[in-house]
Amino acid sequence: MIMKSLITQVGTYLTGDATADAVLEYWMALAEERRSDVVEIPVVGPAGGRSSVRVTLGAMLPIAVMHADLPPQIGGDDVAAEGIRGRARALIPTATSAFDSGGAYEVFDGECGSHLI
């Protein structure tokens, strides 16, 4: 397992590779849907021990992930990552299209031989 730093506006958190990548994927899914959520992730605390942190994710809350050249120091990375990815998969799209083609009608353009909407 590789360690990564998850960088937010309020702090930087050392976590596992899979967890950091899952948080980034979920953040992108939430941003696309214009939603937000809070996730709890395992981290290496300031004293070097295992801890956890709750991170708020959403489009207006930028995050970054950076590789940390440290030996693995945290367990439960895969479990945390799968839980976050499960939340991303369960996200029901709510964003609407700017154009609703329901009111459009089809027209045949004889000159180019195609249908136009």
Short mmCIF file of N, CA and C in Angstrom, two decimals:
data_model
loop_
_atom_site.label_atom_id
_atom_site.label_comp_id
_atom_site.label_asym_id
_atom_site.label_seq_id
_atom_site.Cartn_x
_atom_site.Cartn_y
_atom_site.Cartn_z
N MET A 1 0.85 -1.19 0.00
CA MET A 1 0.00 0.00 0.00
C MET A 1 0.89 1.24 0.00
N ILE A 2 0.52 2.18 -0.81
CA ILE A 2 1.21 3.45 -0.90
C ILE A 2 0.41 4.46 -0.08
N MET A 3 1.10 5.40 0.49
CA MET A 3 0.42 6.47 1.23
C MET A 3 0.25 7.68 0.33
N LYS A 4 -0.82 8.43 0.56
CA LYS A 4 -1.06 9.67 -0.16
C LYS A 4 -1.52 10.73 0.82
N SER A 5 -1.29 11.97 0.47
CA SER A 5 -1.79 13.10 1.24
C SER A 5 -3.03 13.63 0.56
N LEU A 6 -4.10 13.74 1.32
CA LEU A 6 -5.35 14.34 0.85
C LEU A 6 -5.33 15.78 1.34
N ILE A 7 -5.34 16.72 0.41
CA ILE A 7 -5.18 18.13 0.76
C ILE A 7 -6.52 18.84 0.57
N THR A 8 -6.99 19.48 1.64
CA THR A 8 -8.24 20.25 1.60
C THR A 8 -7.96 21.67 2.05
N GLN A 9 -8.97 22.51 2.04
CA GLN A 9 -8.82 23.89 2.49
C GLN A 9 -8.52 23.98 3.98
N VAL A 10 -8.90 22.96 4.73
CA VAL A 10 -8.75 23.04 6.18
C VAL A 10 -7.61 22.18 6.72
N GLY A 11 -6.97 21.38 5.87
CA GLY A 11 -5.87 20.57 6.35
C GLY A 11 -5.38 19.56 5.33
N THR A 12 -4.30 18.91 5.70
CA THR A 12 -3.71 17.85 4.88
C THR A 12 -3.70 16.58 5.71
N TYR A 13 -4.15 15.48 5.10
CA TYR A 13 -4.34 14.24 5.83
C TYR A 13 -3.61 13.11 5.12
N LEU A 14 -2.80 12.37 5.85
CA LEU A 14 -2.06 11.24 5.31
C LEU A 14 -2.94 10.00 5.41
N THR A 15 -3.24 9.40 4.26
CA THR A 15 -4.12 8.25 4.22
C THR A 15 -3.61 7.25 3.19
N GLY A 16 -4.29 6.14 3.07
CA GLY A 16 -3.89 5.12 2.12
C GLY A 16 -4.20 5.51 0.68
N ASP A 17 -3.49 4.89 -0.24
CA ASP A 17 -3.64 5.14 -1.66
C ASP A 17 -5.07 4.92 -2.14
N ALA A 18 -5.65 3.78 -1.81
CA ALA A 18 -7.00 3.46 -2.27
C ALA A 18 -8.03 4.42 -1.70
N THR A 19 -7.88 4.78 -0.43
CA THR A 19 -8.82 5.72 0.20
C THR A 19 -8.75 7.08 -0.47
N ALA A 20 -7.55 7.59 -0.67
CA ALA A 20 -7.39 8.91 -1.30
C ALA A 20 -8.00 8.92 -2.70
N ASP A 21 -7.75 7.87 -3.47
CA ASP A 21 -8.31 7.80 -4.82
C ASP A 21 -9.83 7.71 -4.79
N ALA A 22 -10.38 6.94 -3.84
CA ALA A 22 -11.84 6.82 -3.72
C ALA A 22 -12.47 8.15 -3.33
N VAL A 23 -11.82 8.88 -2.42
CA VAL A 23 -12.34 10.19 -2.02
C VAL A 23 -12.37 11.12 -3.23
N LEU A 24 -11.32 11.10 -4.04
CA LEU A 24 -11.26 11.95 -5.23
C LEU A 24 -12.36 11.58 -6.22
N GLU A 25 -12.58 10.29 -6.43
CA GLU A 25 -13.64 9.83 -7.33
C GLU A 25 -15.03 10.27 -6.83
N TYR A 26 -15.25 10.11 -5.52
CA TYR A 26 -16.54 10.50 -4.95
C TYR A 26 -16.73 12.01 -5.03
N TRP A 27 -15.67 12.76 -4.77
CA TRP A 27 -15.73 14.22 -4.86
C TRP A 27 -16.15 14.63 -6.26
N MET A 28 -15.58 13.99 -7.29
CA MET A 28 -15.93 14.33 -8.67
C MET A 28 -17.40 14.00 -8.96
N ALA A 29 -17.88 12.85 -8.46
CA ALA A 29 -19.28 12.47 -8.67
C ALA A 29 -20.22 13.45 -7.96
N LEU A 30 -19.87 13.84 -6.75
CA LEU A 30 -20.69 14.81 -6.02
C LEU A 30 -20.70 16.16 -6.73
N ALA A 31 -19.55 16.60 -7.19
CA ALA A 31 -19.45 17.90 -7.87
C ALA A 31 -20.29 17.90 -9.14
N GLU A 32 -20.26 16.80 -9.86
CA GLU A 32 -21.05 16.69 -11.08
C GLU A 32 -22.54 16.80 -10.80
N GLU A 33 -22.96 16.29 -9.66
CA GLU A 33 -24.38 16.32 -9.28
C GLU A 33 -24.74 17.55 -8.45
N ARG A 34 -23.77 18.42 -8.21
CA ARG A 34 -23.96 19.62 -7.40
C ARG A 34 -24.48 19.27 -6.01
N ARG A 35 -23.85 18.26 -5.41
CA ARG A 35 -24.24 17.80 -4.08
C ARG A 35 -23.01 17.80 -3.18
N SER A 36 -23.22 17.53 -1.91
CA SER A 36 -22.11 17.44 -0.97
C SER A 36 -22.39 16.29 0.01
N ASP A 37 -21.34 15.87 0.70
CA ASP A 37 -21.47 14.78 1.67
C ASP A 37 -20.27 14.84 2.60
N VAL A 38 -20.34 14.10 3.68
CA VAL A 38 -19.24 13.97 4.62
C VAL A 38 -18.83 12.51 4.67
N VAL A 39 -17.53 12.25 4.55
CA VAL A 39 -17.01 10.89 4.64
C VAL A 39 -15.98 10.82 5.76
N GLU A 40 -15.90 9.68 6.39
CA GLU A 40 -14.89 9.46 7.42
C GLU A 40 -13.83 8.54 6.85
N ILE A 41 -12.57 8.96 6.97
CA ILE A 41 -11.48 8.19 6.40
C ILE A 41 -10.41 7.91 7.45
N PRO A 42 -9.71 6.77 7.32
CA PRO A 42 -8.60 6.49 8.23
C PRO A 42 -7.39 7.33 7.82
N VAL A 43 -6.70 7.89 8.81
CA VAL A 43 -5.52 8.71 8.56
C VAL A 43 -4.44 8.37 9.57
N VAL A 44 -3.23 8.80 9.26
CA VAL A 44 -2.14 8.75 10.22
C VAL A 44 -2.14 10.10 10.92
N GLY A 45 -2.34 10.08 12.23
CA GLY A 45 -2.44 11.31 13.00
C GLY A 45 -1.10 11.99 13.19
N PRO A 46 -1.11 13.18 13.80
CA PRO A 46 0.11 13.96 14.00
C PRO A 46 1.19 13.21 14.79
N ALA A 47 0.79 12.36 15.72
CA ALA A 47 1.77 11.62 16.53
C ALA A 47 2.21 10.32 15.86
N GLY A 48 1.69 10.05 14.64
CA GLY A 48 2.07 8.85 13.92
C GLY A 48 1.14 7.67 14.13
N GLY A 49 0.15 7.81 15.00
CA GLY A 49 -0.80 6.74 15.24
C GLY A 49 -1.98 6.81 14.30
N ARG A 50 -2.70 5.71 14.23
CA ARG A 50 -3.90 5.67 13.38
C ARG A 50 -5.01 6.49 14.02
N SER A 51 -5.70 7.25 13.19
CA SER A 51 -6.82 8.07 13.62
C SER A 51 -7.83 8.09 12.47
N SER A 52 -8.82 8.93 12.58
CA SER A 52 -9.76 9.12 11.47
C SER A 52 -10.16 10.58 11.43
N VAL A 53 -10.62 10.99 10.27
CA VAL A 53 -11.07 12.37 10.09
C VAL A 53 -12.31 12.35 9.22
N ARG A 54 -13.22 13.26 9.51
CA ARG A 54 -14.42 13.42 8.68
C ARG A 54 -14.15 14.59 7.74
N VAL A 55 -14.32 14.33 6.45
CA VAL A 55 -14.02 15.32 5.41
C VAL A 55 -15.30 15.65 4.66
N THR A 56 -15.58 16.94 4.51
CA THR A 56 -16.73 17.39 3.74
C THR A 56 -16.31 17.51 2.28
N LEU A 57 -17.11 16.91 1.41
CA LEU A 57 -16.82 16.91 -0.03
C LEU A 57 -17.94 17.62 -0.77
N GLY A 58 -17.58 18.39 -1.78
CA GLY A 58 -18.56 19.07 -2.63
C GLY A 58 -17.85 19.94 -3.64
N ALA A 59 -18.59 20.40 -4.64
CA ALA A 59 -18.01 21.15 -5.75
C ALA A 59 -17.27 22.41 -5.30
N MET A 60 -17.76 23.08 -4.29
CA MET A 60 -17.15 24.33 -3.84
C MET A 60 -16.04 24.10 -2.81
N LEU A 61 -15.70 22.85 -2.57
CA LEU A 61 -14.68 22.51 -1.58
C LEU A 61 -13.56 21.74 -2.29
N PRO A 62 -12.60 22.45 -2.88
CA PRO A 62 -11.57 21.79 -3.66
C PRO A 62 -10.69 20.87 -2.82
N ILE A 63 -10.25 19.78 -3.46
CA ILE A 63 -9.33 18.85 -2.82
C ILE A 63 -8.24 18.50 -3.81
N ALA A 64 -7.14 17.98 -3.29
CA ALA A 64 -6.03 17.50 -4.11
C ALA A 64 -5.47 16.26 -3.44
N VAL A 65 -4.86 15.40 -4.24
CA VAL A 65 -4.23 14.19 -3.73
C VAL A 65 -2.79 14.20 -4.21
N MET A 66 -1.86 13.94 -3.28
CA MET A 66 -0.45 13.95 -3.60
C MET A 66 0.21 12.69 -3.05
N HIS A 67 1.10 12.09 -3.83
CA HIS A 67 1.82 10.91 -3.37
C HIS A 67 2.72 11.29 -2.20
N ALA A 68 2.76 10.44 -1.20
CA ALA A 68 3.63 10.65 -0.04
C ALA A 68 4.65 9.52 -0.04
N ASP A 69 5.92 9.85 -0.08
CA ASP A 69 6.98 8.84 -0.12
C ASP A 69 7.25 8.30 1.28
N LEU A 70 6.27 7.58 1.80
CA LEU A 70 6.37 7.00 3.13
C LEU A 70 5.98 5.53 3.06
N PRO A 71 6.51 4.72 3.95
CA PRO A 71 6.08 3.33 3.99
C PRO A 71 4.64 3.25 4.50
N PRO A 72 3.92 2.20 4.14
CA PRO A 72 2.53 2.05 4.62
C PRO A 72 2.46 2.10 6.13
N GLN A 73 1.55 2.90 6.64
CA GLN A 73 1.40 3.06 8.08
C GLN A 73 -0.05 2.95 8.54
N ILE A 74 -0.93 2.50 7.68
CA ILE A 74 -2.34 2.53 8.04
C ILE A 74 -3.03 1.26 7.54
N GLY A 75 -3.92 0.74 8.35
CA GLY A 75 -4.70 -0.42 7.96
C GLY A 75 -6.12 0.00 7.60
N GLY A 76 -6.85 -0.87 6.97
CA GLY A 76 -8.24 -0.57 6.65
C GLY A 76 -8.42 0.28 5.42
N ASP A 77 -7.36 0.48 4.66
CA ASP A 77 -7.44 1.33 3.47
C ASP A 77 -8.44 0.80 2.46
N ASP A 78 -8.36 -0.48 2.14
CA ASP A 78 -9.26 -1.06 1.14
C ASP A 78 -10.71 -1.04 1.60
N VAL A 79 -10.94 -1.27 2.88
CA VAL A 79 -12.31 -1.25 3.43
C VAL A 79 -12.90 0.16 3.32
N ALA A 80 -12.11 1.15 3.71
CA ALA A 80 -12.59 2.55 3.63
C ALA A 80 -12.84 2.94 2.19
N ALA A 81 -11.93 2.57 1.30
CA ALA A 81 -12.07 2.92 -0.11
C ALA A 81 -13.32 2.29 -0.71
N GLU A 82 -13.58 1.03 -0.40
CA GLU A 82 -14.77 0.37 -0.95
C GLU A 82 -16.05 1.01 -0.43
N GLY A 83 -16.07 1.42 0.83
CA GLY A 83 -17.25 2.10 1.38
C GLY A 83 -17.51 3.41 0.67
N ILE A 84 -16.47 4.17 0.39
CA ILE A 84 -16.63 5.46 -0.29
C ILE A 84 -17.05 5.23 -1.74
N ARG A 85 -16.44 4.26 -2.39
CA ARG A 85 -16.83 3.96 -3.78
C ARG A 85 -18.29 3.48 -3.85
N GLY A 86 -18.72 2.76 -2.84
CA GLY A 86 -20.12 2.32 -2.78
C GLY A 86 -21.06 3.51 -2.71
N ARG A 87 -20.66 4.53 -1.95
CA ARG A 87 -21.48 5.74 -1.86
C ARG A 87 -21.53 6.45 -3.21
N ALA A 88 -20.40 6.45 -3.92
CA ALA A 88 -20.37 7.08 -5.24
C ALA A 88 -21.27 6.33 -6.22
N ARG A 89 -21.25 4.99 -6.17
CA ARG A 89 -22.10 4.20 -7.06
C ARG A 89 -23.58 4.39 -6.73
N ALA A 90 -23.89 4.63 -5.46
CA ALA A 90 -25.28 4.78 -5.04
C ALA A 90 -25.82 6.19 -5.30
N LEU A 91 -24.96 7.09 -5.69
CA LEU A 91 -25.37 8.46 -5.95
C LEU A 91 -26.34 8.48 -7.13
N ILE A 92 -27.54 8.94 -6.89
CA ILE A 92 -28.56 8.99 -7.92
C ILE A 92 -28.45 10.34 -8.63
N PRO A 93 -28.24 10.32 -9.95
CA PRO A 93 -28.11 11.59 -10.68
C PRO A 93 -29.35 12.46 -10.52
N THR A 94 -29.11 13.73 -10.20
CA THR A 94 -30.22 14.68 -10.07
C THR A 94 -30.06 15.88 -10.97
N ALA A 95 -28.88 16.06 -11.55
CA ALA A 95 -28.65 17.20 -12.42
C ALA A 95 -29.54 17.07 -13.66
N THR A 96 -30.07 18.19 -14.11
CA THR A 96 -30.94 18.17 -15.28
C THR A 96 -30.24 18.78 -16.46
N SER A 97 -30.66 18.40 -17.62
CA SER A 97 -30.10 18.93 -18.86
C SER A 97 -30.61 20.34 -19.08
N ALA A 98 -29.78 21.17 -19.68
CA ALA A 98 -30.19 22.54 -20.00
C ALA A 98 -31.20 22.55 -21.14
N PHE A 99 -31.24 21.48 -21.93
CA PHE A 99 -32.16 21.39 -23.06
C PHE A 99 -32.98 20.13 -22.94
N ASP A 100 -34.27 20.25 -22.96
CA ASP A 100 -35.15 19.10 -22.91
C ASP A 100 -35.72 18.90 -24.31
N SER A 101 -35.36 17.81 -24.96
CA SER A 101 -35.78 17.57 -26.33
C SER A 101 -37.23 17.08 -26.42
N GLY A 102 -37.93 16.99 -25.32
CA GLY A 102 -39.31 16.51 -25.32
C GLY A 102 -40.25 17.36 -26.16
N GLY A 103 -39.98 18.67 -26.26
CA GLY A 103 -40.86 19.55 -27.02
C GLY A 103 -40.40 19.75 -28.45
N ALA A 104 -39.27 19.17 -28.83
CA ALA A 104 -38.74 19.34 -30.19
C ALA A 104 -39.49 18.44 -31.15
N TYR A 105 -39.54 18.82 -32.39
CA TYR A 105 -40.17 17.99 -33.39
C TYR A 105 -39.16 17.69 -34.48
N GLU A 106 -39.38 16.60 -35.17
CA GLU A 106 -38.45 16.15 -36.19
C GLU A 106 -38.86 16.69 -37.55
N VAL A 107 -37.87 17.15 -38.33
CA VAL A 107 -38.11 17.69 -39.66
C VAL A 107 -37.18 16.95 -40.62
N PHE A 108 -37.70 16.54 -41.76
CA PHE A 108 -36.88 15.89 -42.77
C PHE A 108 -36.36 16.95 -43.71
N ASP A 109 -35.04 17.01 -43.87
CA ASP A 109 -34.40 17.94 -44.79
C ASP A 109 -34.10 17.18 -46.08
N GLY A 110 -34.94 17.38 -47.10
CA GLY A 110 -34.80 16.65 -48.35
C GLY A 110 -33.51 16.96 -49.07
N GLU A 111 -32.96 18.17 -48.88
CA GLU A 111 -31.74 18.56 -49.58
C GLU A 111 -30.54 17.72 -49.15
N CYS A 112 -30.42 17.48 -47.84
CA CYS A 112 -29.28 16.68 -47.38
C CYS A 112 -29.70 15.26 -47.02
N GLY A 113 -30.98 14.95 -47.12
CA GLY A 113 -31.45 13.59 -46.90
C GLY A 113 -31.36 13.12 -45.46
N SER A 114 -31.52 14.02 -44.50
CA SER A 114 -31.46 13.61 -43.09
C SER A 114 -32.59 14.24 -42.30
N HIS A 115 -32.76 13.71 -41.11
CA HIS A 115 -33.77 14.24 -40.20
C HIS A 115 -33.13 15.26 -39.29
N LEU A 116 -33.78 16.36 -39.08
CA LEU A 116 -33.31 17.39 -38.16
C LEU A 116 -34.29 17.46 -37.02
N ILE A 117 -33.76 17.81 -35.87
CA ILE A 117 -34.63 17.97 -34.70
C ILE A 117 -34.68 19.42 -34.33
#
